[in-house]
CSV table of C-alpha atoms and ligand atoms in Angstrom, one decimal:
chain,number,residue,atom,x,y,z
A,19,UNK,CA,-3.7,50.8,4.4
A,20,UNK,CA,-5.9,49.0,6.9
A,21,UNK,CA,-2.8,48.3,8.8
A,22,UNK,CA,-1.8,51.6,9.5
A,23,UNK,CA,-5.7,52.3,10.6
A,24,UNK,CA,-5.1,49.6,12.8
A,25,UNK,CA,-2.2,51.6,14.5
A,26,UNK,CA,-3.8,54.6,14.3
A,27,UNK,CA,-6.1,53.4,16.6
A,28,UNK,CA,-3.5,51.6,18.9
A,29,UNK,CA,-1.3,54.5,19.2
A,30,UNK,CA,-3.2,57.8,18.1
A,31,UNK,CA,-3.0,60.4,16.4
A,32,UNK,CA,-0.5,61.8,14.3
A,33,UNK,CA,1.6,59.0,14.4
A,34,UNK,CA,4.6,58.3,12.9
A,35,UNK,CA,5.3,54.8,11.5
A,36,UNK,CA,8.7,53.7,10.3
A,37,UNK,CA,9.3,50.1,7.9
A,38,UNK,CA,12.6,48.8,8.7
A,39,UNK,CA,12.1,46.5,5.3
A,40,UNK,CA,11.6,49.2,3.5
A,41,UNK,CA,14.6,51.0,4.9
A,42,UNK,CA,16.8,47.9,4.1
A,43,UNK,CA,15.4,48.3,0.4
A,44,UNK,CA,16.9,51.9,0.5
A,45,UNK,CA,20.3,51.1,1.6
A,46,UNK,CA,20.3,48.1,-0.8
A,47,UNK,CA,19.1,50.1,-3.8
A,48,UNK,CA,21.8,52.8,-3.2
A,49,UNK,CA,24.5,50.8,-2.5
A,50,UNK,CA,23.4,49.1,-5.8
A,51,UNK,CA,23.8,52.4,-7.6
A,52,UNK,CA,27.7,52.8,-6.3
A,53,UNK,CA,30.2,51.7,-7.8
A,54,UNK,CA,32.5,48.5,-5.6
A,55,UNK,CA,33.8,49.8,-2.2
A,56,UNK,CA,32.4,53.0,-1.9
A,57,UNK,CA,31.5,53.5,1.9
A,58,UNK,CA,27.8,55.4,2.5
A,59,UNK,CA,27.1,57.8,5.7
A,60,UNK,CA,24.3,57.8,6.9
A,61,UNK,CA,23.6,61.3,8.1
A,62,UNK,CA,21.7,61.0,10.6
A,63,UNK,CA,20.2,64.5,10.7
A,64,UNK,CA,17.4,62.9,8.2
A,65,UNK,CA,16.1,60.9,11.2
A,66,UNK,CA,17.8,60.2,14.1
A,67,UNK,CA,15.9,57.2,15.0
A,68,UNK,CA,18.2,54.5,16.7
A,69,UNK,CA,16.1,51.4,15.0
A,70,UNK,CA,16.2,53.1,11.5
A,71,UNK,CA,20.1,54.1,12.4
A,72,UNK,CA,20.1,50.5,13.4
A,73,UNK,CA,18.4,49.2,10.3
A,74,UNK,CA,21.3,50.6,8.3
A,75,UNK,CA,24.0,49.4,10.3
A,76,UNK,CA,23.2,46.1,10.8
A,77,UNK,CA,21.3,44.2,7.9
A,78,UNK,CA,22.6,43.2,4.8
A,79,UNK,CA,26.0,43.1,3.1
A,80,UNK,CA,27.5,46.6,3.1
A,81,UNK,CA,26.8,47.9,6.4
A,82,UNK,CA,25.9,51.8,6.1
A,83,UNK,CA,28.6,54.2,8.6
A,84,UNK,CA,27.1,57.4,10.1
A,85,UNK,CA,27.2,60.9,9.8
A,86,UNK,CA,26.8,62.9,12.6
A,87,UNK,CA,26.9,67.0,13.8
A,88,UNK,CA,25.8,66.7,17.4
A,89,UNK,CA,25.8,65.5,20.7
A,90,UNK,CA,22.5,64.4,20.4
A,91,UNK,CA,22.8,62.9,17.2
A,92,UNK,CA,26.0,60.7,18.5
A,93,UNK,CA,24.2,59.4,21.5
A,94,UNK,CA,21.5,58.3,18.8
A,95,UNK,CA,24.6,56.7,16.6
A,96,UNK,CA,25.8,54.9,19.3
A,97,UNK,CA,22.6,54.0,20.7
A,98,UNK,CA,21.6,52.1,16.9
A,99,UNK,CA,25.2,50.2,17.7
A,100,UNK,CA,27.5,52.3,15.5
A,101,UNK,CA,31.1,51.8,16.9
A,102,UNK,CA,33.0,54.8,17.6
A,103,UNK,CA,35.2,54.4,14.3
A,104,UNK,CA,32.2,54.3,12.0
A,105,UNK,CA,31.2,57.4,13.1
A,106,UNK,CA,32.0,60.8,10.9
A,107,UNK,CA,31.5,64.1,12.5
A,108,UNK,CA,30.8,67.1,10.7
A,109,UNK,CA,29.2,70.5,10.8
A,110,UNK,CA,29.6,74.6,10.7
A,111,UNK,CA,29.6,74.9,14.4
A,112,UNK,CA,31.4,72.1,16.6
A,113,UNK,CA,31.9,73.7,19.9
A,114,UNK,CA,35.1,72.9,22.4
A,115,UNK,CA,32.7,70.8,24.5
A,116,UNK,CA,30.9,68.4,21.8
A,117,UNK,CA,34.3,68.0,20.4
A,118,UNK,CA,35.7,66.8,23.5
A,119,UNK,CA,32.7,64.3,24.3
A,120,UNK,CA,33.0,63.1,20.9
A,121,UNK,CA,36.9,62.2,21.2
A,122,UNK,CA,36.3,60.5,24.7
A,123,UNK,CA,33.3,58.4,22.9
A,124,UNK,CA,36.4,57.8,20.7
A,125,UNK,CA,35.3,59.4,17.8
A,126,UNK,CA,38.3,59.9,15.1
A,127,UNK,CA,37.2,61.4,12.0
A,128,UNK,CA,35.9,64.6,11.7
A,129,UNK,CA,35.3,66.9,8.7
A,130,UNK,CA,36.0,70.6,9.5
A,131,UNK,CA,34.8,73.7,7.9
A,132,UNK,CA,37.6,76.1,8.7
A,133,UNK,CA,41.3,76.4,10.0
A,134,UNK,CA,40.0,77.5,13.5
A,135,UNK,CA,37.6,74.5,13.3
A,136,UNK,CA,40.5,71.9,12.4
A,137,UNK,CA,42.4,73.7,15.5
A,138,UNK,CA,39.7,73.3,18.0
A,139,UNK,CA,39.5,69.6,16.9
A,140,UNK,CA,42.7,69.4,17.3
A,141,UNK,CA,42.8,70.9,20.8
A,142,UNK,CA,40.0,68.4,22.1
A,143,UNK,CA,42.4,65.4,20.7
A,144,UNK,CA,45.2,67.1,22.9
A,145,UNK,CA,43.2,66.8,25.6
A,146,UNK,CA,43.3,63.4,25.5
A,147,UNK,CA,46.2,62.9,24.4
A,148,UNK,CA,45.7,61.2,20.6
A,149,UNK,CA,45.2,62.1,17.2
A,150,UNK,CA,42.7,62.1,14.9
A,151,UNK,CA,41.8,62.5,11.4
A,152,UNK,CA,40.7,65.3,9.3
A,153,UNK,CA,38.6,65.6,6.0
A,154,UNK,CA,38.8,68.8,4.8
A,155,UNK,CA,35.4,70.2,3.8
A,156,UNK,CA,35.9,72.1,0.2
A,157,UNK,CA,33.6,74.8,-0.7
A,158,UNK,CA,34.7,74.5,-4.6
A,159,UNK,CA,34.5,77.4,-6.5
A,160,UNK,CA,31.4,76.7,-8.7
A,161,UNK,CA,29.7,73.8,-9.9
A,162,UNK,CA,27.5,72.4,-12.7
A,163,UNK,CA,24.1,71.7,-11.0
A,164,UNK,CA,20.8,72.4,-12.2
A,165,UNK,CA,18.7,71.1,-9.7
A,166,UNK,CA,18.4,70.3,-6.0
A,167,UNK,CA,20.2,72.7,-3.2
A,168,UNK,CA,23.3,74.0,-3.9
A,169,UNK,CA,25.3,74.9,-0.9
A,170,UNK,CA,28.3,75.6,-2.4
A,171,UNK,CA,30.6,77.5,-4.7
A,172,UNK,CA,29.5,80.7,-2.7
A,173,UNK,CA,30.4,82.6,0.3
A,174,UNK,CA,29.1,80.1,2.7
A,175,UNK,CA,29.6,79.3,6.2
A,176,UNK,CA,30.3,75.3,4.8
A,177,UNK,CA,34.0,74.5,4.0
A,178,UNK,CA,37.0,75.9,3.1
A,179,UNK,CA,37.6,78.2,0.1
A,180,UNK,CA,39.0,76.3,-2.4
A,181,UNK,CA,40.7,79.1,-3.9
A,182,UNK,CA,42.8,79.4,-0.6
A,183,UNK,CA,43.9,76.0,0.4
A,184,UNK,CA,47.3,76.3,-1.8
A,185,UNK,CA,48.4,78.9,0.7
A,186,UNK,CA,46.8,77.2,3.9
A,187,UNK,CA,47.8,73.9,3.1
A,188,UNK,CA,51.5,73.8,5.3
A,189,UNK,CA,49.5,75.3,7.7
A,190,UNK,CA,46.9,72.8,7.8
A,191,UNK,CA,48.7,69.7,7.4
A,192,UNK,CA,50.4,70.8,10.9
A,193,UNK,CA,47.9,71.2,13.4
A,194,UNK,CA,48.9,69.6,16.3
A,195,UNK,CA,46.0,66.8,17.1
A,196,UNK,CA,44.9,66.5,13.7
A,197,UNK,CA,46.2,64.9,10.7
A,198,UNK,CA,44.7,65.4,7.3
A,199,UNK,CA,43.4,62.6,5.6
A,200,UNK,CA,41.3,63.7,2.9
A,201,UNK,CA,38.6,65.7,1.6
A,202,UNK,CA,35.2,66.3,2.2
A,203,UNK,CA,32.3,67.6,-0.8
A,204,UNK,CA,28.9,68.4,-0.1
A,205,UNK,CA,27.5,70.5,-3.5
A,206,UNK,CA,23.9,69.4,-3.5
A,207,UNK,CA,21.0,67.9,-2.1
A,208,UNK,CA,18.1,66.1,-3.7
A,209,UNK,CA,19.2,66.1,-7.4
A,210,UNK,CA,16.3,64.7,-8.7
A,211,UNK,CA,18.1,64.2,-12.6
A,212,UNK,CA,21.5,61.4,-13.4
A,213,UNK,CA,23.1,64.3,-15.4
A,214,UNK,CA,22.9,66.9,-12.3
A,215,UNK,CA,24.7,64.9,-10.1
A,216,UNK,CA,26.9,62.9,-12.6
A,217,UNK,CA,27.9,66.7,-13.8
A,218,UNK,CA,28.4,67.6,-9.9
A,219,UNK,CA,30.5,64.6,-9.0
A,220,UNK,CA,32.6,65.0,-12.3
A,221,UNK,CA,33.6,68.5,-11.2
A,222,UNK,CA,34.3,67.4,-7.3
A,223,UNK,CA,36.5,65.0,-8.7
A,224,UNK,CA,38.6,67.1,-10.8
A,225,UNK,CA,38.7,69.5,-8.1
A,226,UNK,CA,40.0,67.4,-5.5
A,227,UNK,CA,42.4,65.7,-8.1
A,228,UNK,CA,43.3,68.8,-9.1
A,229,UNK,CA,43.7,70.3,-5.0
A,230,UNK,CA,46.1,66.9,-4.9
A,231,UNK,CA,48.3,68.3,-7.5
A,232,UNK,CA,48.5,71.7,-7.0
A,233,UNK,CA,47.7,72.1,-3.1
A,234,UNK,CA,49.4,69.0,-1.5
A,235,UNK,CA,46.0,67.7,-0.1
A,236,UNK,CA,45.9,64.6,0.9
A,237,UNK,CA,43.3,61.7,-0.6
A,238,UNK,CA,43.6,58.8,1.3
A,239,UNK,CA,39.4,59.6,1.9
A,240,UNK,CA,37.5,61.1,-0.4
A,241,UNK,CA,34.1,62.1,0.5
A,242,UNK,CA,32.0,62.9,-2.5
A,243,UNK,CA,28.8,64.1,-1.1
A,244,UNK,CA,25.6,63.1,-1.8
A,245,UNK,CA,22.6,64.5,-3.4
A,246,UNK,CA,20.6,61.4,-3.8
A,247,UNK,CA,16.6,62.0,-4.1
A,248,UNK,CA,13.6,60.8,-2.7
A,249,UNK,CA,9.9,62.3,-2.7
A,250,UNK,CA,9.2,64.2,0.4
A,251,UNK,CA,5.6,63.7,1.6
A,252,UNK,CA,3.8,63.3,-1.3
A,253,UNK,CA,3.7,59.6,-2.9
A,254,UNK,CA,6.3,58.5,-5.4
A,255,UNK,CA,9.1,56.0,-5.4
A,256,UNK,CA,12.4,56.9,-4.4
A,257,UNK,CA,14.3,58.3,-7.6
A,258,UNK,CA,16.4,55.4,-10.1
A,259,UNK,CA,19.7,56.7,-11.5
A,260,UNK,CA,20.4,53.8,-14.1
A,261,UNK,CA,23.6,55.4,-15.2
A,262,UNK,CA,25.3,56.4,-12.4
A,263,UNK,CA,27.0,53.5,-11.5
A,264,UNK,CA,29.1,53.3,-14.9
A,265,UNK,CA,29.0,57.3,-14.8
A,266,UNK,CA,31.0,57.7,-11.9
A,267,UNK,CA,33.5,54.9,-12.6
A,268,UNK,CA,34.2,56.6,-16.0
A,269,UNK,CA,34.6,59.6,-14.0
A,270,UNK,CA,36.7,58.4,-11.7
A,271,UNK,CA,39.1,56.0,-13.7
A,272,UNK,CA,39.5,59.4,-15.4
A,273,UNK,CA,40.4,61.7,-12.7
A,274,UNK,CA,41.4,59.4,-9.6
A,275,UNK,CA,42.2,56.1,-11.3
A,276,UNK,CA,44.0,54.8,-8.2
A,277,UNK,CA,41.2,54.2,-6.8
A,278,UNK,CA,40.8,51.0,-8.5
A,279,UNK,CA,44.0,49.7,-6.7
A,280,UNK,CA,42.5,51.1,-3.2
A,281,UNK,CA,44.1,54.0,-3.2
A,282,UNK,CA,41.9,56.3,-2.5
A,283,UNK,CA,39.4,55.1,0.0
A,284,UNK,CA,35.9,56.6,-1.4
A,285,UNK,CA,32.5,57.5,0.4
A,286,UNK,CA,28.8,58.9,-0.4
A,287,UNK,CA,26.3,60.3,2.0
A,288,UNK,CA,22.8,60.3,2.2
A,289,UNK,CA,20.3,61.0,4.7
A,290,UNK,CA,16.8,61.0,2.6
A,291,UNK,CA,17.3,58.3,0.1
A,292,UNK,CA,18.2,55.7,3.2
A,293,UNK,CA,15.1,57.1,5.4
A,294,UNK,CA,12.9,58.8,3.3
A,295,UNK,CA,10.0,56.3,1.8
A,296,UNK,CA,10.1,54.0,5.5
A,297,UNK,CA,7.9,56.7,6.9
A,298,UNK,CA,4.8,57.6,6.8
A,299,UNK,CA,2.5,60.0,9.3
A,300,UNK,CA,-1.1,59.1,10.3
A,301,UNK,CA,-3.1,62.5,11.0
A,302,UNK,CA,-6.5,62.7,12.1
A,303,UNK,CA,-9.3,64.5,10.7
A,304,UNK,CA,-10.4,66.9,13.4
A,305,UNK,CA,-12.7,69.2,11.5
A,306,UNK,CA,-13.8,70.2,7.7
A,307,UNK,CA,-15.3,73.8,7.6
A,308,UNK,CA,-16.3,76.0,4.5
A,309,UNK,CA,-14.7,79.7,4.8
A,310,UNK,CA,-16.3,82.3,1.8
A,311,UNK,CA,-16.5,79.3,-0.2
A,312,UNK,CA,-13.3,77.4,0.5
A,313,UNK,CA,-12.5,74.3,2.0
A,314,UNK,CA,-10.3,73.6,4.5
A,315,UNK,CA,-9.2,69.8,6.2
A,316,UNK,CA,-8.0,70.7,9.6
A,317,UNK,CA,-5.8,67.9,11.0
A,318,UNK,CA,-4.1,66.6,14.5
A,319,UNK,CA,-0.9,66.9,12.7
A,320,UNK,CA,0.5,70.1,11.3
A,321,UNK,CA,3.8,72.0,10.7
A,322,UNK,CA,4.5,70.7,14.4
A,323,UNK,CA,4.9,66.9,13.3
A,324,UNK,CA,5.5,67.3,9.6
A,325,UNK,CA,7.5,69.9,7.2
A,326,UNK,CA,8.3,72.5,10.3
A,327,UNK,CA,11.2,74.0,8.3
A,328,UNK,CA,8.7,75.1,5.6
A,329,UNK,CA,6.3,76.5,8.2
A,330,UNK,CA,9.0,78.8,9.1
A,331,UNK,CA,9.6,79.8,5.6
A,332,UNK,CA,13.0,78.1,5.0
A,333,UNK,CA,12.1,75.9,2.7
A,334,UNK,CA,10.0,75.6,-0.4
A,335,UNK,CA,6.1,75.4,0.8
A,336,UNK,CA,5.0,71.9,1.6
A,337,UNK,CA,2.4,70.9,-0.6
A,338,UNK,CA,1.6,67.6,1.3
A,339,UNK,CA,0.1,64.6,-0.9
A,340,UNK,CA,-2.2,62.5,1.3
A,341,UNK,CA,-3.4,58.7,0.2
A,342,UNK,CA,-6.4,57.0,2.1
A,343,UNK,CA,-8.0,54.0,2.5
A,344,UNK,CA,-10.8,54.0,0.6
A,345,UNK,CA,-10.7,55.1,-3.5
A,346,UNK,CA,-12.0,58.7,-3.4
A,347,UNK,CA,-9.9,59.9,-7.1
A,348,UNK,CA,-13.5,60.0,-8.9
A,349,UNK,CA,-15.4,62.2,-5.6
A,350,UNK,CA,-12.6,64.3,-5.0
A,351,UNK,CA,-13.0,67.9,-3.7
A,352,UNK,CA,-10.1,70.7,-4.0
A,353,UNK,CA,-9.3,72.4,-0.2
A,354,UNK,CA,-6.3,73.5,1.9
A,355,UNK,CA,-4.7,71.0,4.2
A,356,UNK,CA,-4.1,72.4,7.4
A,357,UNK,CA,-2.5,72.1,11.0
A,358,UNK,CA,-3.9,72.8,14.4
A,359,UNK,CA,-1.3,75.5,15.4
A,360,UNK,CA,-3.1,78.7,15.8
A,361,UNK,CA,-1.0,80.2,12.8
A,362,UNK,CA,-1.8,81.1,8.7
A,363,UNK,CA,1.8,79.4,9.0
A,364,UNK,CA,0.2,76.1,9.5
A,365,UNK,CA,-0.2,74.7,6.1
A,366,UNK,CA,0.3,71.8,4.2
A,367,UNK,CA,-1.2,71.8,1.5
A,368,UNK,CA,-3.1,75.0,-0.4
A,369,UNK,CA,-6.2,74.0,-2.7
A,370,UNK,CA,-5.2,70.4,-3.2
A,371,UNK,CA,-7.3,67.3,-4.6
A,372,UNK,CA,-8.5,66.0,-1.5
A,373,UNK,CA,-11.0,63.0,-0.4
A,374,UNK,CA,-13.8,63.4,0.8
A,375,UNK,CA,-13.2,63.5,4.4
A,376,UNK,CA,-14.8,63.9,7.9
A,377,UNK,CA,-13.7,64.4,11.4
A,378,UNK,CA,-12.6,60.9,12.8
A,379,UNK,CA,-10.7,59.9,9.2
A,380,UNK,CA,-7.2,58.8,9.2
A,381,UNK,CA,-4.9,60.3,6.6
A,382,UNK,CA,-1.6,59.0,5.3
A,383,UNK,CA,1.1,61.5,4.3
A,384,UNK,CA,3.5,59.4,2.8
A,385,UNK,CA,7.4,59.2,2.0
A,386,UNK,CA,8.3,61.3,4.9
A,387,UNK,CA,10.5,59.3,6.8
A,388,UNK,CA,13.1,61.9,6.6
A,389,UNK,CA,13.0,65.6,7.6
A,390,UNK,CA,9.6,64.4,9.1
A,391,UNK,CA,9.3,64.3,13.1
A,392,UNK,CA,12.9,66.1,14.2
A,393,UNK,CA,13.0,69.0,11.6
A,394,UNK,CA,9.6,70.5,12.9
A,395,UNK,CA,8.4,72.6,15.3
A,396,UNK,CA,7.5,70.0,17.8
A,397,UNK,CA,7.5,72.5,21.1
A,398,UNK,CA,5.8,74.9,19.4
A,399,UNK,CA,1.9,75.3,20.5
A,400,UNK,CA,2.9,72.4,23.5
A,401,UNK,CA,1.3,69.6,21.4
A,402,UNK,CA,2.9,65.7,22.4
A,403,UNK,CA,5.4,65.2,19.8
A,404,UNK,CA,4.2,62.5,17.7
A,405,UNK,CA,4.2,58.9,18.6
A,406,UNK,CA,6.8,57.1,16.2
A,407,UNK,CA,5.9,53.2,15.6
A,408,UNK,CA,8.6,51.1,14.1
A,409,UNK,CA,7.6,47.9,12.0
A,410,UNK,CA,9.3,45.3,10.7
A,411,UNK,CA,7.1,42.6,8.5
A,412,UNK,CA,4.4,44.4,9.5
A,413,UNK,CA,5.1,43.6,13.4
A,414,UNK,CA,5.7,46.5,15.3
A,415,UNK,CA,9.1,46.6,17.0
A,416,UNK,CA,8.8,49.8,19.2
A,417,UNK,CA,6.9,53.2,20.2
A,418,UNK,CA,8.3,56.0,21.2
A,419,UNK,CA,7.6,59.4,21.5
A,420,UNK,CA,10.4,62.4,21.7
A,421,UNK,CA,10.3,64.4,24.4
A,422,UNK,CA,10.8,67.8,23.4
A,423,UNK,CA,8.9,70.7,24.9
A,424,UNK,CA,9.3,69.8,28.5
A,425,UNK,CA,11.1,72.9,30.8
A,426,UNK,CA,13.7,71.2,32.7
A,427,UNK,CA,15.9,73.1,35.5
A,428,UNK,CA,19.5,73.8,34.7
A,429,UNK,CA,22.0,74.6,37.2
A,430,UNK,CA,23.9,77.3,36.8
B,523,PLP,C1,22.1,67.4,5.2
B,523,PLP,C2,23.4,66.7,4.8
B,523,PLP,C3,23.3,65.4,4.3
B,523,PLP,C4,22.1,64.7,4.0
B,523,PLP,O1,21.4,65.3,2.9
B,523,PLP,P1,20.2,64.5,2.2
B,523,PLP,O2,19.7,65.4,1.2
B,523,PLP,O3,19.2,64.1,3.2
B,523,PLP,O4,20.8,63.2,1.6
B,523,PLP,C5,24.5,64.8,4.0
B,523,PLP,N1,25.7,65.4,4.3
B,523,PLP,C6,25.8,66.7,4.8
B,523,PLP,C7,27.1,67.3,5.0
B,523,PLP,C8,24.6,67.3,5.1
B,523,PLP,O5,24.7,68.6,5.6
């Protein structure tokens, strides 16, 4: 913990840093849970950051590909190295003009959401004159979940109703532009228990069996989603799934056994697991004051460097988990963690075991890698954006800082 102190001082507060070792654990562990072959996108909406991106590309044996819905987040992808054809794009809201920069960067997969969304992809091919191919995102008609986010099974702006692709499928198949290659599933996120997502993956692979049968689709790629787990700001190791491995290969020799020939080329995606437990924010202490009896920790750091999308009340409240240097379990005191933002919005954590702490301390909000720096509200309140530190064996490989907030002229 002394380490992170160290660049605490070096770089200031809040601080992000980033372990690319402990991001090559993360890709290695999940690979280790799939089964032979499967391909794993990155998506880099989890963190963006070219050396994490970079981290996942590069190292080790099975090279991680990348998922991307933006502009921004393909500059990033190529940036961290990522060649044009490892690149998937995907997303509710694709205009004409990302599609078009993302052809001429030579992207050629994309996963579309709707029949007028695999038409304007296939209108930005036209324009330059190729073709590319299509996974059809599925929003299935229910699932099995318990846990974790479902996004699907509902009216939803995500995918294509299952119900109606036997009657869009000629359609579909000839867009000019575009050819169909497969399908795309995304049905949960952060399924914390085996059975949820071994349940989940079960009934996306019967319904994209069954969408081969009946519908026509094609399955040369099958994207099965993701769900994978991993703590988010409190501490905790990244969740084990023991069984999934020979879970989904039962499941699959049942419902797609081709894909033991090759077949059926198969993918996962994952954003948290693969970025999630390499970060870790360093907040100062800037003040402790009583109020009517109540504590409260005011830090440098609040819903503008860390959980923004619960500050807005999007998400499930942050209730942040802090670790420090020194061992305060046995003097702990119970008080709200909060921001600097001059909001009640600005919470992190409401009557939580704290250390004892004074202004000047340096606290550790662990595991959050993910959804940390780019999903808050870093240009709200005109606070820098967080410095982000990179290590690697405990050197540090770069600092950076995003640069959000600024007003920049546009012409018209
Ligand atoms: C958000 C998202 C992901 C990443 O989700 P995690 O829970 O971070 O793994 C993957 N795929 C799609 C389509 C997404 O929207």
């Amino acid at each position: 913990m002394s380490k992170y102190r160290e660049l605490a001082e070096k770089f200031g507060t809040p601080a992000y840093v980033y372990d690319l070792d402990v991001v090559a654990e993360s890709r290695d562990q999940l690979f280790g849970l799939l089964p032979e072959g499967f391909h794993l996108f990155y998506a880099l909406k989890a963190n963006p950051h070219p050396e994490i991106a970079r981290e996942l590309r590069e190292s080790g044996d099975r090279p991680c590909r990348a998922e991307i819905s933006s502009t921004g987040e393909l500059a990033n992808a190529l940036a961290a190295g990522f060649t044009p054809d490892e690149i998937l794009y995907t997303g509710p809201g694709k205009t004409n003009g990302e599609l078009e920069q993302a052809v001429a960067a030579g992207v050629r997969l994309f996963s579309v959401e709707s029949p007028t969304d695999l038409r304007h992809v296939g209108a930005a091919a036209g324009k330059y004159g190729v073709t590319v191919s299509c996974l059809l995102r599925v929003n299935t008609t229910q699932g099995s979940a318990s846990t974790g986010i479902r996004m699907m099974g509902r009216p939803s702006q995500f995918g294509i109703d299952a119900e109606t692709l036997p009657a869009l499928m000629p359609a579909l198949m000839a867009v000019p532009g575009t050819r169909v290659v497969g399908a795309h599933f995304f049905t949960m996120s952060n399924a914390k228990d085996e059975d949820s997502l071994l349940g989940e993956y079960e009934f996306v692979l019967r319904s994209a069996a069954e969408l081969r049968d009946e519908a026509g689709l094609p399955l040369e790629l099958l994207d099965i989603g993701g769900g994978f787990s991993s703590p988010y700001a409190v501490p905790g190791p990244r969740t084990d799934y023991p069984k999934l491995r020979a879970g989904l290969e039962a499941l699959l020799d049942l419902h797609l056994p081709e894909w033991r020939s090759g077949e059926v080329e198969l993918a996962c995606e994952s954003g948290r697991y693969l970025s999630g437990s390499s970060g870790s924010l360093l907040a100062g202490v800037v003040n402790v004051k009583e109020s009517r009896g109540s504590r409260f920790v005011i830090l440098d750091a609040g819903i503008n460097a860390v959980g923004g999308l619960s500050g807005i009340g999007r998400l499930l409240p942050a209730a942040v988990g802090i670790t420090e240097g020194e061992d305060t379990g046995e003097n702990g005191v119970t008080g709200s963690l909060v921001g600097p933002l001059c909001t009640p919005g600005d919470s992190l954590a409401k009557a939580a075991r704290l250390p004892e702490l004074s202004p000047g301390d340096v606290v550790t909000v662990p595991n959050v890698g993910a959804y940390g720096a780019t999903a808050s509200l870093i240009a709200f309140l005109g606070r820098p954006a967080p410095a982000e530190v990179v290590v690697r064996g405990g050197e540090v490989v770069s600092a950076s800082r995003l640069d959000y907030g600024r007003v920049y002229e546009v012409s018209p």
